Amino acid sequence: GRRLPKLLDHFRMALLRQAVRAAQAPALRAMAPVAPAACRFLAMQPAAAKEASPMRSVGLGEPLAKRNAGVSVLGCAIAMVAVGGCAQGIGQLFAALVVGMARNPSMKEDLFTYTLIGMGFLEFLAIVVILIAGLLLYSE
């Protein structure tokens, strides 16, 4: 019952803020014809009760909190170090394959099968690390 007028008041205030920004911002001069229409819309609606609203009014383009982008980039970079570890592991895996085939050439097929299984595990680890690094990069 009483929540709808409060919601309309918040919407009207957000729309008014956007109209004022559109009229003031030099980059948004092309949107200036929107401002009179928004003001007419605001004038048509009856004003709600004058009591203070417990909800904080947030504009459509206003960020809710300051974003610390540098911290997420550092977290992503630290996580990406593990991809280098995966690459080192693949190098050691194939080095061991070459040594194993040199010592016992008759086990060539089995050693290669085990090498491919180990490489699959390392590639899976690298993909998981890249996904976690992406999560860290785009997290708030």
PDB file of N, CA, C and O in Angstrom, residues 77-115:
ATOM      1  N   ALA A  77      46.920 -10.859 -10.802  1.00  0.00           N
ATOM      2  CA  ALA A  77      48.314 -11.074 -11.196  1.00  0.00           C
ATOM      3  C   ALA A  77      48.980 -12.143 -10.324  1.00  0.00           C
ATOM      4  O   ALA A  77      49.725 -12.987 -10.828  1.00  0.00           O
ATOM      5  N   ILE A  78      48.704 -12.114  -9.034  1.00  0.00           N
ATOM      6  CA  ILE A  78      49.286 -13.126  -8.140  1.00  0.00           C
ATOM      7  C   ILE A  78      48.744 -14.507  -8.482  1.00  0.00           C
ATOM      8  O   ILE A  78      49.481 -15.502  -8.480  1.00  0.00           O
ATOM      9  N   ALA A  79      47.449 -14.590  -8.813  1.00  0.00           N
ATOM     10  CA  ALA A  79      46.872 -15.881  -9.183  1.00  0.00           C
ATOM     11  C   ALA A  79      47.439 -16.388 -10.507  1.00  0.00           C
ATOM     12  O   ALA A  79      47.598 -17.594 -10.702  1.00  0.00           O
ATOM     13  N   MET A  80      47.777 -15.482 -11.408  1.00  0.00           N
ATOM     14  CA  MET A  80      48.298 -15.904 -12.719  1.00  0.00           C
ATOM     15  C   MET A  80      49.710 -16.458 -12.632  1.00  0.00           C
ATOM     16  O   MET A  80      50.190 -17.086 -13.577  1.00  0.00           O
ATOM     17  N   VAL A  81      50.386 -16.265 -11.503  1.00  0.00           N
ATOM     18  CA  VAL A  81      51.711 -16.858 -11.313  1.00  0.00           C
ATOM     19  C   VAL A  81      51.601 -18.386 -11.371  1.00  0.00           C
ATOM     20  O   VAL A  81      52.509 -19.072 -11.856  1.00  0.00           O
ATOM     21  N   ALA A  82      50.456 -18.923 -10.937  1.00  0.00           N
ATOM     22  CA  ALA A  82      50.261 -20.372 -10.950  1.00  0.00           C
ATOM     23  C   ALA A  82      50.224 -20.930 -12.367  1.00  0.00           C
ATOM     24  O   ALA A  82      50.534 -22.104 -12.578  1.00  0.00           O
ATOM     25  N   VAL A  83      49.865 -20.121 -13.358  1.00  0.00           N
ATOM     26  CA  VAL A  83      49.898 -20.590 -14.745  1.00  0.00           C
ATOM     27  C   VAL A  83      51.336 -20.868 -15.155  1.00  0.00           C
ATOM     28  O   VAL A  83      51.624 -21.831 -15.873  1.00  0.00           O
ATOM     29  N   GLY A  84      52.254 -20.047 -14.693  1.00  0.00           N
ATOM     30  CA  GLY A  84      53.671 -20.317 -14.933  1.00  0.00           C
ATOM     31  C   GLY A  84      54.110 -21.623 -14.293  1.00  0.00           C
ATOM     32  O   GLY A  84      54.907 -22.378 -14.864  1.00  0.00           O
ATOM     33  N   GLY A  85      53.574 -21.925 -13.115  1.00  0.00           N
ATOM     34  CA  GLY A  85      53.870 -23.207 -12.470  1.00  0.00           C
ATOM     35  C   GLY A  85      53.342 -24.380 -13.274  1.00  0.00           C
ATOM     36  O   GLY A  85      53.992 -25.429 -13.359  1.00  0.00           O
ATOM     37  N   CYS A  86      52.157 -24.205 -13.884  1.00  0.00           N
ATOM     38  CA  CYS A  86      51.605 -25.264 -14.741  1.00  0.00           C
ATOM     39  C   CYS A  86      52.483 -25.473 -15.967  1.00  0.00           C
ATOM     40  O   CYS A  86      52.728 -26.614 -16.380  1.00  0.00           O
ATOM     41  N   ALA A  87      52.970 -24.394 -16.550  1.00  0.00           N
ATOM     42  CA  ALA A  87      53.848 -24.510 -17.714  1.00  0.00           C
ATOM     43  C   ALA A  87      55.154 -25.207 -17.334  1.00  0.00           C
ATOM     44  O   ALA A  87      55.664 -26.050 -18.089  1.00  0.00           O
ATOM     45  N   GLN A  88      55.676 -24.884 -16.171  1.00  0.00           N
ATOM     46  CA  GLN A  88      56.897 -25.544 -15.701  1.00  0.00           C
ATOM     47  C   GLN A  88      56.638 -27.033 -15.476  1.00  0.00           C
ATOM     48  O   GLN A  88      57.480 -27.883 -15.793  1.00  0.00           O
ATOM     49  N   GLY A  89      55.483 -27.356 -14.937  1.00  0.00           N
ATOM     50  CA  GLY A  89      55.136 -28.765 -14.719  1.00  0.00           C
ATOM     51  C   GLY A  89      55.026 -29.531 -16.026  1.00  0.00           C
ATOM     52  O   GLY A  89      55.464 -30.686 -16.110  1.00  0.00           O
ATOM     53  N   ILE A  90      54.458 -28.915 -17.069  1.00  0.00           N
ATOM     54  CA  ILE A  90      54.363 -29.585 -18.371  1.00  0.00           C
ATOM     55  C   ILE A  90      55.753 -29.799 -18.950  1.00  0.00           C
ATOM     56  O   ILE A  90      56.050 -30.861 -19.515  1.00  0.00           O
ATOM     57  N   GLY A  91      56.632 -28.813 -18.782  1.00  0.00           N
ATOM     58  CA  GLY A  91      58.013 -28.978 -19.250  1.00  0.00           C
ATOM     59  C   GLY A  91      58.724 -30.121 -18.549  1.00  0.00           C
ATOM     60  O   GLY A  91      59.406 -30.938 -19.189  1.00  0.00           O
ATOM     61  N   GLN A  92      58.569 -30.225 -17.238  1.00  0.00           N
ATOM     62  CA  GLN A  92      59.193 -31.316 -16.487  1.00  0.00           C
ATOM     63  C   GLN A  92      58.590 -32.666 -16.868  1.00  0.00           C
ATOM     64  O   GLN A  92      59.290 -33.690 -16.908  1.00  0.00           O
ATOM     65  N   LEU A  93      57.301 -32.676 -17.175  1.00  0.00           N
ATOM     66  CA  LEU A  93      56.619 -33.903 -17.563  1.00  0.00           C
ATOM     67  C   LEU A  93      57.213 -34.464 -18.857  1.00  0.00           C
ATOM     68  O   LEU A  93      57.525 -35.655 -18.951  1.00  0.00           O
ATOM     69  N   PHE A  94      57.384 -33.595 -19.842  1.00  0.00           N
ATOM     70  CA  PHE A  94      57.935 -34.071 -21.112  1.00  0.00           C
ATOM     71  C   PHE A  94      59.433 -34.361 -21.003  1.00  0.00           C
ATOM     72  O   PHE A  94      59.941 -35.255 -21.705  1.00  0.00           O
ATOM     73  N   ALA A  95      60.130 -33.660 -20.133  1.00  0.00           N
ATOM     74  CA  ALA A  95      61.543 -33.986 -19.897  1.00  0.00           C
ATOM     75  C   ALA A  95      61.657 -35.383 -19.294  1.00  0.00           C
ATOM     76  O   ALA A  95      62.534 -36.181 -19.690  1.00  0.00           O
ATOM     77  N   ALA A  96      60.760 -35.700 -18.360  1.00  0.00           N
ATOM     78  CA  ALA A  96      60.766 -37.047 -17.764  1.00  0.00           C
ATOM     79  C   ALA A  96      60.373 -38.098 -18.800  1.00  0.00           C
ATOM     80  O   ALA A  96      60.884 -39.228 -18.759  1.00  0.00           O
ATOM     81  N   LEU A  97      59.486 -37.739 -19.728  1.00  0.00           N
ATOM     82  CA  LEU A  97      59.116 -38.679 -20.797  1.00  0.00           C
ATOM     83  C   LEU A  97      60.330 -39.006 -21.664  1.00  0.00           C
ATOM     84  O   LEU A  97      60.579 -40.175 -21.991  1.00  0.00           O
ATOM     85  N   VAL A  98      61.097 -37.977 -22.027  1.00  0.00           N
ATOM     86  CA  VAL A  98      62.283 -38.196 -22.862  1.00  0.00           C
ATOM     87  C   VAL A  98      63.301 -39.063 -22.117  1.00  0.00           C
ATOM     88  O   VAL A  98      63.874 -40.015 -22.688  1.00  0.00           O
ATOM     89  N   VAL A  99      63.522 -38.775 -20.836  1.00  0.00           N
ATOM     90  CA  VAL A  99      64.478 -39.559 -20.050  1.00  0.00           C
ATOM     91  C   VAL A  99      63.993 -40.998 -19.909  1.00  0.00           C
ATOM     92  O   VAL A  99      64.764 -41.965 -20.056  1.00  0.00           O
ATOM     93  N   GLY A 100      62.686 -41.164 -19.654  1.00  0.00           N
ATOM     94  CA  GLY A 100      62.127 -42.515 -19.502  1.00  0.00           C
ATOM     95  C   GLY A 100      62.212 -43.310 -20.791  1.00  0.00           C
ATOM     96  O   GLY A 100      62.495 -44.517 -20.764  1.00  0.00           O
ATOM     97  N   MET A 101      61.966 -42.661 -21.936  1.00  0.00           N
ATOM     98  CA  MET A 101      62.060 -43.372 -23.212  1.00  0.00           C
ATOM     99  C   MET A 101      63.517 -43.695 -23.553  1.00  0.00           C
ATOM    100  O   MET A 101      63.794 -44.719 -24.192  1.00  0.00           O
ATOM    101  N   ALA A 102      64.434 -42.858 -23.114  1.00  0.00           N
ATOM    102  CA  ALA A 102      65.846 -43.139 -23.355  1.00  0.00           C
ATOM    103  C   ALA A 102      66.322 -44.315 -22.507  1.00  0.00           C
ATOM    104  O   ALA A 102      67.143 -45.122 -22.954  1.00  0.00           O
ATOM    105  N   ARG A 103      65.796 -44.455 -21.301  1.00  0.00           N
ATOM    106  CA  ARG A 103      66.210 -45.552 -20.426  1.00  0.00           C
ATOM    107  C   ARG A 103      65.559 -46.879 -20.803  1.00  0.00           C
ATOM    108  O   ARG A 103      66.176 -47.928 -20.673  1.00  0.00           O
ATOM    109  N   ASN A 104      64.264 -46.802 -21.221  1.00  0.00           N
ATOM    110  CA  ASN A 104      63.552 -48.043 -21.530  1.00  0.00           C
ATOM    111  C   ASN A 104      62.674 -47.817 -22.760  1.00  0.00           C
ATOM    112  O   ASN A 104      61.491 -47.493 -22.627  1.00  0.00           O
ATOM    113  N   PRO A 105      63.197 -47.986 -23.957  1.00  0.00           N
ATOM    114  CA  PRO A 105      62.431 -47.716 -25.173  1.00  0.00           C
ATOM    115  C   PRO A 105      61.216 -48.625 -25.357  1.00  0.00           C
ATOM    116  O   PRO A 105      60.256 -48.252 -26.035  1.00  0.00           O
ATOM    117  N   SER A 106      61.213 -49.799 -24.750  1.00  0.00           N
ATOM    118  CA  SER A 106      60.066 -50.699 -24.923  1.00  0.00           C
ATOM    119  C   SER A 106      58.810 -50.199 -24.197  1.00  0.00           C
ATOM    120  O   SER A 106      57.711 -50.641 -24.491  1.00  0.00           O
ATOM    121  N   MET A 107      58.955 -49.287 -23.229  1.00  0.00           N
ATOM    122  CA  MET A 107      57.806 -48.737 -22.471  1.00  0.00           C
ATOM    123  C   MET A 107      57.299 -47.430 -23.096  1.00  0.00           C
ATOM    124  O   MET A 107      56.570 -46.685 -22.449  1.00  0.00           O
ATOM    125  N   LYS A 108      57.647 -47.179 -24.340  1.00  0.00           N
ATOM    126  CA  LYS A 108      57.361 -45.890 -24.980  1.00  0.00           C
ATOM    127  C   LYS A 108      55.862 -45.559 -24.980  1.00  0.00           C
ATOM    128  O   LYS A 108      55.466 -44.455 -24.586  1.00  0.00           O
ATOM    129  N   GLU A 109      55.003 -46.510 -25.361  1.00  0.00           N
ATOM    130  CA  GLU A 109      53.557 -46.246 -25.441  1.00  0.00           C
ATOM    131  C   GLU A 109      52.953 -45.990 -24.051  1.00  0.00           C
ATOM    132  O   GLU A 109      52.134 -45.085 -23.877  1.00  0.00           O
ATOM    133  N   ASP A 110      53.353 -46.789 -23.069  1.00  0.00           N
ATOM    134  CA  ASP A 110      52.809 -46.601 -21.716  1.00  0.00           C
ATOM    135  C   ASP A 110      53.252 -45.267 -21.124  1.00  0.00           C
ATOM    136  O   ASP A 110      52.448 -44.558 -20.507  1.00  0.00           O
ATOM    137  N   LEU A 111      54.527 -44.946 -21.312  1.00  0.00           N
ATOM    138  CA  LEU A 111      55.027 -43.668 -20.783  1.00  0.00           C
ATOM    139  C   LEU A 111      54.317 -42.483 -21.431  1.00  0.00           C
ATOM    140  O   LEU A 111      53.990 -41.499 -20.763  1.00  0.00           O
ATOM    141  N   PHE A 112      54.052 -42.585 -22.738  1.00  0.00           N
ATOM    142  CA  PHE A 112      53.373 -41.493 -23.423  1.00  0.00           C
ATOM    143  C   PHE A 112      51.926 -41.363 -22.932  1.00  0.00           C
ATOM    144  O   PHE A 112      51.423 -40.250 -22.755  1.00  0.00           O
ATOM    145  N   THR A 113      51.274 -42.499 -22.678  1.00  0.00           N
ATOM    146  CA  THR A 113      49.910 -42.464 -22.129  1.00  0.00           C
ATOM    147  C   THR A 113      49.888 -41.781 -20.764  1.00  0.00           C
ATOM    148  O   THR A 113      49.037 -40.924 -20.493  1.00  0.00           O
ATOM    149  N   TYR A 114      50.825 -42.162 -19.905  1.00  0.00           N
ATOM    150  CA  TYR A 114      50.897 -41.533 -18.576  1.00  0.00           C
ATOM    151  C   TYR A 114      51.213 -40.043 -18.691  1.00  0.00           C
ATOM    152  O   TYR A 114      50.708 -39.221 -17.913  1.00  0.00           O
ATOM    153  N   THR A 115      52.051 -39.687 -19.664  1.00  0.00           N
ATOM    154  CA  THR A 115      52.384 -38.277 -19.875  1.00  0.00           C
ATOM    155  C   THR A 115      51.152 -37.487 -20.292  1.00  0.00           C
ATOM    156  O   THR A 115      50.920 -36.372 -19.801  1.00  0.00           O
TER     157      THR A 115
END
